[in-house]
Coordinates of C-alpha atoms in Angstrom, one line a residue:
M29 CA -4.3 42.9 119.8
R30 CA -1.2 40.9 118.7
Q31 CA -1.7 42.2 114.5
V32 CA -1.0 45.3 115.6
F33 CA 1.5 45.4 117.5
T34 CA 3.2 43.5 114.7
D35 CA 2.2 45.9 111.9
I36 CA 3.6 48.9 114.2
R37 CA 7.5 46.9 114.9
P38 CA 9.5 47.8 111.8
S39 CA 8.3 51.8 113.0
L40 CA 9.1 51.6 116.2
W41 CA 13.0 49.8 114.9
R42 CA 13.6 52.4 112.6
A43 CA 12.5 54.9 115.5
L44 CA 15.2 53.5 117.5
R45 CA 18.1 53.3 115.3
L46 CA 18.3 57.3 114.3
L47 CA 17.6 57.5 118.3
L48 CA 20.4 56.0 118.5
A49 CA 22.9 57.7 115.6
V50 CA 22.1 60.9 116.9
V51 CA 23.1 60.3 119.7
C52 CA 26.5 58.9 117.8
L53 CA 26.6 61.8 115.6
A54 CA 26.3 63.8 119.1
A55 CA 29.5 62.0 120.3
L56 CA 31.1 62.2 118.0
L57 CA 31.3 66.1 117.7
S58 CA 31.5 66.2 121.1
C59 CA 35.5 63.9 120.3
V60 CA 35.6 66.3 116.6
R61 CA 35.8 70.1 119.3
S62 CA 38.0 68.5 121.6
G63 CA 40.5 67.5 119.5
P64 CA 43.2 70.3 118.1
L65 CA 40.9 71.8 115.6
F66 CA 39.0 73.6 117.7
Q67 CA 42.5 73.4 119.8
S68 CA 43.6 77.1 119.5
R69 CA 40.3 78.8 121.0
S70 CA 40.2 76.0 123.9
A71 CA 39.6 78.2 126.9
E72 CA 43.3 76.6 128.9
P73 CA 45.8 76.6 125.5
T74 CA 48.4 74.2 125.6
E75 CA 51.4 77.1 124.7
R76 CA 51.6 80.8 123.8
E77 CA 51.0 83.0 120.1
T78 CA 54.4 83.3 118.4
A79 CA 54.6 87.1 118.4
A80 CA 54.6 87.0 114.2
Q81 CA 50.4 85.6 114.4
A82 CA 49.7 87.8 118.0
S83 CA 51.3 91.0 115.6
E84 CA 49.1 89.1 112.5
T85 CA 45.4 89.6 114.8
N86 CA 46.1 93.0 116.9
A87 CA 46.4 94.1 113.1
A88 CA 43.1 92.3 111.9
A89 CA 40.9 92.8 115.2
E90 CA 42.7 97.3 114.7
D91 CA 41.0 97.4 111.3
S92 CA 38.1 96.1 112.7
A93 CA 37.0 98.2 115.4
P94 CA 36.0 101.6 115.7
S95 CA 38.9 103.3 117.6
D96 CA 37.1 104.9 120.1
A97 CA 35.4 101.8 120.8
V98 CA 35.3 101.1 124.6
S99 CA 33.4 97.6 123.8
S100 CA 32.6 96.2 120.3
D101 CA 29.8 94.0 117.9
T102 CA 33.1 93.1 116.0
V103 CA 34.8 90.4 119.4
E104 CA 35.7 87.1 117.6
P105 CA 33.2 84.4 117.5
G106 CA 32.7 81.7 120.7
V107 CA 35.7 83.6 122.3
E108 CA 34.1 84.9 125.1
E109 CA 32.0 82.0 125.0
M110 CA 34.2 79.8 125.0
A111 CA 36.8 81.5 127.9
G112 CA 33.8 80.9 130.6
L113 CA 33.0 84.6 130.7
P114 CA 29.9 85.6 130.3
D115 CA 29.0 88.6 127.2
E116 CA 29.0 91.7 128.4
G117 CA 30.3 93.6 125.3
C118 CA 33.6 93.2 126.2
L119 CA 37.1 93.9 123.6
Y120 CA 38.6 90.6 123.6
R121 CA 41.7 90.2 121.0
A122 CA 42.8 86.4 120.5
E123 CA 45.1 86.3 121.2
A124 CA 45.0 87.8 125.1
V125 CA 42.6 84.6 125.4
S126 CA 45.7 82.5 123.8
R127 CA 48.7 83.0 126.6
L128 CA 48.9 80.6 129.3
T129 CA 50.8 83.2 131.5
L130 CA 47.3 86.1 131.2
R131 CA 44.0 86.2 131.9
P132 CA 42.3 87.1 129.1
V133 CA 41.6 91.3 128.3
R134 CA 38.8 92.3 129.6
E135 CA 37.7 96.5 128.6
P136 CA 35.6 98.6 131.4
L137 CA 32.6 99.3 131.1
T138 CA 33.9 103.1 132.3
I139 CA 36.9 104.7 132.0
P140 CA 37.2 108.1 133.9
A141 CA 38.0 111.5 132.3
C142 CA 38.9 114.5 134.0
D143 CA 39.7 118.5 133.6
M144 CA 43.4 116.4 133.2
F145 CA 43.5 113.8 131.9
F146 CA 42.2 112.5 129.5
P147 CA 41.9 108.2 127.5
L148 CA 43.3 107.2 124.9
S149 CA 41.5 104.9 122.3
N150 CA 42.9 101.1 122.5
V151 CA 43.7 101.8 119.0
E152 CA 45.8 105.3 120.2
G153 CA 47.9 103.6 122.4
A154 CA 49.5 100.9 120.5
Q155 CA 50.0 104.0 117.4
N156 CA 51.7 105.4 121.2
M157 CA 53.3 102.4 121.7
A158 CA 54.5 101.3 119.1
R159 CA 57.0 104.7 119.3
L160 CA 58.3 103.4 122.2
D161 CA 62.0 102.8 122.0
I162 CA 63.7 101.7 125.3
K163 CA 66.9 101.8 123.6
S164 CA 66.9 105.5 123.2
Q165 CA 66.9 105.5 127.4
G166 CA 69.4 103.4 128.7
L167 CA 67.8 99.8 128.5
D168 CA 69.1 97.1 127.2
S169 CA 65.2 95.1 127.8
W170 CA 62.1 95.5 129.6
R171 CA 63.4 92.9 132.2
A172 CA 65.8 96.2 133.0
L173 CA 63.2 97.8 134.7
E174 CA 62.2 94.8 136.7
G175 CA 64.1 97.2 140.1
P176 CA 62.8 100.8 138.8
V177 CA 59.6 99.2 138.7
Q178 CA 59.3 96.6 141.9
R179 CA 60.5 100.3 144.0
S180 CA 57.6 102.0 143.1
L181 CA 55.1 98.8 144.3
E182 CA 57.4 99.0 147.5
Y183 CA 56.5 102.4 148.0
A184 CA 52.2 101.7 146.8
L185 CA 52.1 98.9 148.6
N186 CA 53.0 100.7 152.2
M187 CA 50.0 103.8 151.1
P188 CA 46.0 102.9 152.5
A189 CA 44.7 100.9 149.8
D190 CA 41.6 102.5 149.6
E191 CA 42.2 106.1 149.8
P192 CA 42.9 108.7 146.5
A193 CA 46.8 108.0 144.9
L194 CA 45.0 111.0 142.4
A195 CA 41.6 112.6 143.3
R196 CA 40.5 115.8 140.1
P197 CA 36.6 115.9 139.5
G198 CA 35.4 113.8 138.0
M199 CA 38.3 111.0 138.4
S200 CA 39.7 109.9 141.2
L201 CA 42.2 106.5 141.6
T202 CA 43.1 104.3 144.2
W203 CA 46.3 103.7 146.1
G204 CA 45.2 99.9 145.7
Q205 CA 44.7 100.5 141.5
V206 CA 48.4 101.9 141.6
V207 CA 49.4 98.6 142.4
R208 CA 47.1 96.9 140.9
S209 CA 48.9 98.8 137.9
L210 CA 52.4 98.4 139.0
E211 CA 52.0 94.1 139.4
E212 CA 50.6 94.0 136.1
F213 CA 53.6 95.7 134.8
I214 CA 56.3 93.0 136.8
D215 CA 53.9 90.8 135.0
L216 CA 53.6 91.3 131.6
L217 CA 58.0 92.5 131.6
P218 CA 59.1 89.2 130.3
L219 CA 57.1 89.0 127.9
L220 CA 57.3 92.3 126.0
D221 CA 60.7 92.0 124.3
T222 CA 59.1 89.9 122.0
D223 CA 55.3 91.5 122.1
P224 CA 55.7 95.0 122.7
D225 CA 51.8 95.1 122.2
L226 CA 50.8 94.4 126.0
L227 CA 51.4 97.3 127.3
A228 CA 48.6 98.4 124.4
E229 CA 46.5 95.9 125.3
R230 CA 46.3 95.9 129.1
F231 CA 46.0 99.9 130.0
V232 CA 44.3 102.6 129.4
W233 CA 46.6 105.2 128.4
Y234 CA 45.6 108.8 129.6
G235 CA 47.8 111.6 128.0
M236 CA 47.8 115.3 129.6
R237 CA 44.7 117.6 128.8
Q238 CA 48.4 120.2 129.0
K239 CA 51.4 119.2 127.8
P240 CA 54.5 119.0 130.9
L241 CA 57.8 121.5 130.6
M242 CA 60.0 118.7 131.3
T243 CA 63.5 119.8 133.0
G244 CA 66.2 118.1 134.1
Y245 CA 68.2 117.2 137.4
Y246 CA 71.4 115.0 138.1
T247 CA 73.7 114.5 141.3
P248 CA 75.9 116.6 141.1
E249 CA 80.1 115.6 142.4
I250 CA 81.8 118.3 144.3
E251 CA 85.1 118.6 146.2
A252 CA 85.1 117.9 149.4
S253 CA 86.5 116.1 152.5
L254 CA 84.7 115.5 155.6
T255 CA 87.1 117.6 158.2
R256 CA 87.8 120.7 158.5
Q257 CA 91.5 121.7 156.2
P258 CA 92.8 124.3 154.5
G259 CA 91.2 124.0 150.7
Y260 CA 88.1 122.7 152.2
E261 CA 86.0 126.0 154.4
Y262 CA 82.6 125.6 153.3
P263 CA 80.4 123.1 156.1
I264 CA 77.7 121.0 154.2
Y265 CA 75.3 120.3 157.5
G266 CA 72.9 117.8 158.6
V267 CA 69.8 117.5 160.6
P268 CA 69.7 119.5 163.5
E269 CA 68.0 118.8 166.2
D270 CA 65.2 121.6 166.6
L271 CA 63.9 121.8 163.1
C272 CA 60.7 120.3 162.9
Y273 CA 58.2 119.6 160.9
G274 CA 54.5 119.0 161.5
P275 CA 51.4 120.5 161.6
V276 CA 51.3 124.9 162.2
R277 CA 47.6 126.7 162.6
G278 CA 46.2 124.3 159.6
R279 CA 49.7 123.2 158.5
Y280 CA 52.5 120.9 157.8
R281 CA 54.7 122.4 157.8
F282 CA 59.4 123.0 159.3
Y283 CA 59.6 125.2 161.7
R284 CA 61.4 125.6 165.4
V285 CA 60.6 126.0 169.3
D286 CA 62.8 129.6 170.6
N287 CA 61.0 130.1 174.0
G288 CA 57.9 128.4 173.8
R289 CA 57.3 130.9 170.5
V290 CA 56.9 128.3 167.0
L291 CA 58.9 130.5 164.3
S292 CA 59.9 129.4 160.8
Y293 CA 63.0 127.7 160.6
Y294 CA 66.1 129.8 160.4
K295 CA 66.7 131.1 156.6
R296 CA 70.2 130.9 154.2
G297 CA 71.7 134.5 154.9
D298 CA 71.0 133.0 159.2
V299 CA 73.2 130.1 157.7
D300 CA 75.4 131.9 155.7
L301 CA 76.3 135.3 156.6
H302 CA 74.7 135.1 160.5
K303 CA 76.1 131.6 161.4
V304 CA 73.8 130.6 163.6
L305 CA 74.6 126.4 163.3
S306 CA 78.2 127.1 163.7
G307 CA 79.7 125.9 166.8
R308 CA 77.1 122.7 166.8
G309 CA 78.7 119.5 165.0
L310 CA 75.8 119.9 162.2
E311 CA 79.4 119.8 160.0
I312 CA 79.3 116.3 158.1
A313 CA 81.5 117.6 155.3
W314 CA 83.2 121.1 154.2
A315 CA 83.4 121.9 150.4
K316 CA 86.0 124.0 148.3
D317 CA 83.2 125.4 146.6
P318 CA 80.2 127.5 148.3
V319 CA 78.4 127.6 145.3
D320 CA 79.0 124.0 144.4
V321 CA 76.9 123.5 147.7
F322 CA 74.4 125.8 147.3
Y323 CA 74.2 123.6 143.8
M324 CA 74.7 120.7 145.0
Q325 CA 71.1 121.9 147.1
V326 CA 69.5 122.5 144.3
E327 CA 69.6 118.7 142.5
G328 CA 68.8 117.6 146.2
C329 CA 71.8 115.3 146.2
G330 CA 75.8 115.0 145.1
R331 CA 78.5 112.3 144.9
L332 CA 82.2 114.3 147.6
R333 CA 84.4 113.6 145.8
L334 CA 87.3 113.3 148.3
P335 CA 91.3 114.6 148.8
D336 CA 92.1 110.8 148.0
G337 CA 90.1 109.7 145.2
T338 CA 87.3 108.5 147.3
T339 CA 83.4 109.1 147.5
R340 CA 80.8 109.6 149.4
N341 CA 77.0 110.5 148.8
V342 CA 75.3 112.9 151.1
L343 CA 71.7 112.4 150.5
Y344 CA 67.9 115.2 150.4
G345 CA 67.9 114.7 154.8
A346 CA 65.2 118.7 155.5
K347 CA 65.1 121.1 154.2
N348 CA 64.2 124.3 156.1
G349 CA 60.8 124.9 154.4
H350 CA 62.0 128.6 152.8
G351 CA 60.7 129.8 149.6
F352 CA 62.6 128.3 146.2
R353 CA 64.3 131.5 143.5
S354 CA 66.6 130.3 141.0
L355 CA 69.5 131.8 141.1
G356 CA 70.6 133.1 138.0
R357 CA 67.4 135.1 138.4
I358 CA 67.3 136.8 140.8
L359 CA 71.3 137.6 139.5
H360 CA 69.3 139.0 136.2
A361 CA 66.4 140.3 137.6
K362 CA 69.5 143.1 139.6
G363 CA 70.8 143.5 135.7
L364 CA 74.4 140.8 136.8
L365 CA 73.6 138.6 134.3
P366 CA 71.9 138.7 131.0
D367 CA 68.2 136.8 130.1
G368 CA 70.0 133.3 128.1
H369 CA 72.7 133.6 131.1
L370 CA 71.4 132.6 134.3
A371 CA 72.8 128.5 134.0
K372 CA 75.4 127.5 136.9
E373 CA 78.1 127.9 134.7
D374 CA 77.5 131.5 134.7
V375 CA 77.1 132.2 137.7
K376 CA 80.2 131.2 138.3
R377 CA 82.0 132.6 136.7
Y378 CA 80.3 136.2 138.2
F379 CA 81.0 134.9 140.9
A380 CA 85.1 134.8 140.6
K381 CA 85.1 138.3 139.0
H382 CA 83.0 139.6 142.3
P383 CA 83.3 137.4 144.9
E384 CA 82.0 139.7 147.8
K385 CA 78.5 139.6 146.5
M386 CA 77.8 135.7 147.2
F387 CA 77.3 135.5 150.0
E388 CA 74.9 137.7 149.4
L389 CA 73.1 137.1 145.9
M390 CA 73.1 133.7 147.3
A391 CA 70.9 134.8 151.0
E392 CA 67.8 136.0 148.7
N393 CA 67.0 133.0 148.2
R394 CA 65.8 131.9 151.5
S395 CA 65.3 127.8 150.7
Y396 CA 68.0 125.9 153.0
V397 CA 69.0 121.6 152.7
F398 CA 70.6 119.1 154.9
F399 CA 71.9 116.0 154.1
R400 CA 72.8 113.2 154.9
L401 CA 75.9 111.2 154.8
E402 CA 75.2 107.7 153.5
N403 CA 76.8 104.7 151.0
S404 CA 74.0 104.5 149.4
P405 CA 73.3 106.0 145.9
P406 CA 70.4 108.8 145.5
E407 CA 67.1 108.1 146.7
G408 CA 63.6 109.9 145.6
T409 CA 60.9 111.0 147.4
I410 CA 60.0 107.2 147.9
G411 CA 63.3 106.4 149.8
K412 CA 63.6 104.4 146.8
P413 CA 67.3 104.5 144.8
L414 CA 66.7 106.9 141.9
T415 CA 67.8 104.7 137.8
P416 CA 69.2 107.2 136.2
M417 CA 66.8 108.4 132.3
V418 CA 63.7 106.3 134.5
S419 CA 62.9 108.3 137.4
L420 CA 60.9 111.5 137.6
A421 CA 60.1 113.9 140.2
T422 CA 56.7 114.9 139.9
D423 CA 54.0 117.1 141.2
R424 CA 52.4 114.4 143.8
K425 CA 49.0 115.8 143.4
L426 CA 49.2 115.9 139.5
L427 CA 50.8 112.1 139.1
P428 CA 50.9 109.8 141.9
L429 CA 53.8 108.9 143.5
G430 CA 55.4 105.8 142.4
S431 CA 53.0 106.0 138.8
L432 CA 53.9 103.9 135.7
L433 CA 54.0 106.3 133.3
A434 CA 55.2 106.2 128.8
F435 CA 57.3 109.9 128.3
E436 CA 58.9 111.7 124.4
A437 CA 60.8 114.2 124.6
E438 CA 63.8 115.9 122.7
I439 CA 66.9 116.2 124.6
P440 CA 69.8 117.2 124.7
E441 CA 73.1 114.8 123.3
A442 CA 76.5 116.2 125.3
R443 CA 80.5 115.9 123.6
D444 CA 83.1 117.4 125.1
G445 CA 80.9 118.8 128.6
R446 CA 79.6 121.2 126.1
P447 CA 75.4 120.3 124.4
S448 CA 75.8 119.8 120.8
G449 CA 72.3 118.5 119.7
K450 CA 68.8 117.5 120.3
R451 CA 67.7 112.8 120.4
K452 CA 64.7 111.9 120.6
I453 CA 64.0 109.7 124.7
A454 CA 61.0 108.2 124.1
G455 CA 60.3 105.5 126.8
I456 CA 58.5 104.3 130.3
G457 CA 58.7 107.2 133.3
L458 CA 58.5 105.7 137.0
A459 CA 56.9 108.1 138.7
Q460 CA 59.8 109.3 141.8
D461 CA 60.6 112.1 143.4
T462 CA 59.2 115.6 144.1
G463 CA 61.5 118.8 144.3
T464 CA 60.3 121.9 145.6
A465 CA 59.0 124.1 142.0
I466 CA 57.8 121.0 140.8
Q467 CA 54.5 122.8 140.9
G468 CA 51.6 120.7 138.3
P469 CA 52.6 120.4 134.9
H470 CA 56.3 119.4 135.1
V471 CA 58.1 116.5 135.6
D472 CA 61.9 116.8 136.2
Y473 CA 63.8 114.4 134.6
Y474 CA 66.9 112.4 136.3
I475 CA 69.2 112.2 133.9
G476 CA 72.5 110.5 136.3
E477 CA 75.1 110.8 139.2
G478 CA 78.4 112.7 137.9
N479 CA 79.1 115.6 136.0
A480 CA 79.3 114.4 132.9
V481 CA 75.5 113.8 132.6
A482 CA 76.0 118.2 133.6
P483 CA 75.8 119.3 130.2
I484 CA 72.7 117.2 130.0
A485 CA 70.3 117.5 133.6
S486 CA 71.3 121.1 133.9
N487 CA 69.7 122.4 129.6
I488 CA 66.3 120.7 129.3
K489 CA 64.2 122.2 129.0
T490 CA 61.4 121.4 126.8
E491 CA 58.2 120.7 126.1
A492 CA 56.8 116.6 126.9
T493 CA 54.5 114.1 126.0
V494 CA 53.4 112.6 129.5
Y495 CA 50.9 110.0 129.8
L496 CA 49.8 107.7 133.1
L497 CA 49.6 104.0 132.3
I498 CA 46.6 102.4 134.4
S499 CA 46.0 98.7 133.6
K500 CA 42.6 97.7 132.8
E501 CA 42.1 95.2 135.2
A502 CA 42.9 98.0 138.3
L503 CA 40.2 100.4 137.0
I504 CA 37.7 97.2 136.7
N505 CA 37.9 95.4 139.8
G506 CA 39.8 99.2 141.7

């Protein structure tokens, strides 16, 4: 027996030495994988890629991926496993994994679409992103959007998170998803100046099947006084105490109650011709020109230039609930103005020659807007200040209030108070306002305050390209 053991002892030592060698080799490989050679693929990298490196990686990923793919087999080997995420056929980009501040990009397994919106592919989103130029909006940096986006976020946070912000056949977005999208956009802002492709990577760009009409609006400045005096004879009314808003026969509307009866509120003719509000102490200011008051109501806000040279703002308070008609179109329908000459200046020239017809013709637009005197800047429907060249008035049934948009359009240039050519604008917009005339595929672009921007705002009438931007993370997590 001892002789047998002696014979197999050399074989046992060889086996033991081989086992020790395997263990040492495994330990060595483990050290190497945690070292600098593999560090750039770590789940928690120590530094962010440069913009140049990210661009190169983007180009390589886009060349290898199908243009309309939601998932792809061309994922860089090992990225998903090293990020500690399951292999679900999602498309990850290497630079997204290597950023300290951002979670890895995850592609939604399904992306909803509907009769009005269709999702762009990753490559198409990147192509549209490349055309954006926020300097065309007068912005020096993406960071300049932080304040305006924060205002939209504050509005969206006050909405029920689980209720739909957008409900179309085949597609529904909740307010929670709008909130997530705005929050992620705010997180990206410090990075977008050097790495704008992040916006294409991390958001689904929804195109509109019907390109919307774009018009423009602004905050006009008119001459007015806070007290009635010679030269300032036309009232600007605050909100009447008997103007109510609520459900009437199944629909929300403005109304008044007279001897127990629910009636429509007074029309413009009742206010301007029959003076039904006179003597009730509702006047908050007095204007020089009633046509200026009319067009200030069209814009929904205004700036009053007072006799001492100071200014005060008047903001939207309420409306009477009657339908709106363009004053230029009213005069055109009666043969008083030719087509193509229906702007405010054309209307004012006509009334300068025919002042006796002014109030009668204005009364055919039955809509009437009431104001409140404020020191704050003009506000949108979200109850927050508007941002020139960023804020848009939209139909809230189509583009949720507060939502993040990208857009391209041609708008007029202005010189010496007159339109002078066109220029392209391609940037980021926020749905922050609404308007009686803004229905369906129609956006109204807020240009700014003062009559200097009037030639631009009043002459915008063009087809725009508009994208609704929703965070991929919001689509995944709701």
